[in-house]
């Protein structure tokens, strides 16, 4: 997994409140979003062109 990018931006946890472990769908969604944020930070750090649409 890609670590946080150091550009003076503090890495913030996506899940500020701990989700209930009895909800595996919510836990998985939070993990997926956390990974996406790390990948986007990595791409921005490497000046990768990001195209959405």
Short mmCIF file of C-alpha atoms in Angstrom, two decimals:
data_model
loop_
_atom_site.label_atom_id
_atom_site.label_comp_id
_atom_site.label_asym_id
_atom_site.label_seq_id
_atom_site.Cartn_x
_atom_site.Cartn_y
_atom_site.Cartn_z
CA UNK A 1 0.00 0.00 0.00
CA UNK A 2 1.16 3.51 -0.75
CA UNK A 3 1.98 5.65 2.29
CA UNK A 4 0.88 9.23 2.85
CA UNK A 5 2.52 11.86 0.69
CA UNK A 6 4.55 14.45 2.56
CA UNK A 7 3.60 17.80 1.07
CA UNK A 8 3.01 19.56 4.34
CA UNK A 9 -0.46 18.03 4.47
CA UNK A 10 -1.23 16.14 7.63
CA UNK A 11 -2.44 12.61 6.99
CA UNK A 12 -5.92 12.34 8.44
CA UNK A 13 -7.73 9.09 9.12
CA UNK A 14 -10.77 8.62 6.94
CA UNK A 15 -12.72 6.98 9.72
CA UNK A 16 -12.60 9.48 12.57
CA UNK A 17 -15.16 7.41 14.41
CA UNK A 18 -14.64 3.69 14.58
CA UNK A 19 -17.30 1.85 12.59
CA UNK A 20 -19.15 -0.97 14.22
CA UNK A 21 -17.33 -4.23 13.42
CA UNK A 22 -20.72 -5.85 12.89
CA UNK A 23 -21.06 -3.91 9.61
CA UNK A 24 -18.51 -5.48 7.22
CA UNK A 25 -19.79 -3.49 4.23
CA UNK A 26 -19.14 -0.16 5.96
CA UNK A 27 -15.71 -1.33 7.16
CA UNK A 28 -14.77 -2.40 3.61
CA UNK A 29 -16.00 0.90 2.14
CA UNK A 30 -13.86 2.86 4.61
CA UNK A 31 -10.80 0.74 3.82
CA UNK A 32 -11.34 1.20 0.07
CA UNK A 33 -11.70 4.99 0.39
CA UNK A 34 -8.57 5.13 2.54
CA UNK A 35 -6.60 3.26 -0.13
CA UNK A 36 -7.97 5.52 -2.88
CA UNK A 37 -6.90 8.62 -0.96
CA UNK A 38 -3.38 7.23 -0.57
CA UNK A 39 -3.14 6.44 -4.29
CA UNK A 40 -4.41 9.90 -5.25
CA UNK A 41 -1.87 11.54 -2.92
CA UNK A 42 0.90 9.44 -4.47
CA UNK A 43 -0.18 10.43 -7.98
CA UNK A 44 -0.32 14.12 -7.08
CA UNK A 45 3.15 13.87 -5.52
CA UNK A 46 4.52 12.31 -8.74
CA UNK A 47 2.72 14.91 -10.92
CA UNK A 48 0.64 12.22 -12.60
CA UNK A 49 -2.14 13.70 -14.72
CA UNK A 50 -5.47 12.67 -13.24
CA UNK A 51 -8.44 12.68 -15.59
CA UNK A 52 -11.95 12.29 -14.22
CA UNK A 53 -15.05 12.12 -16.28
#
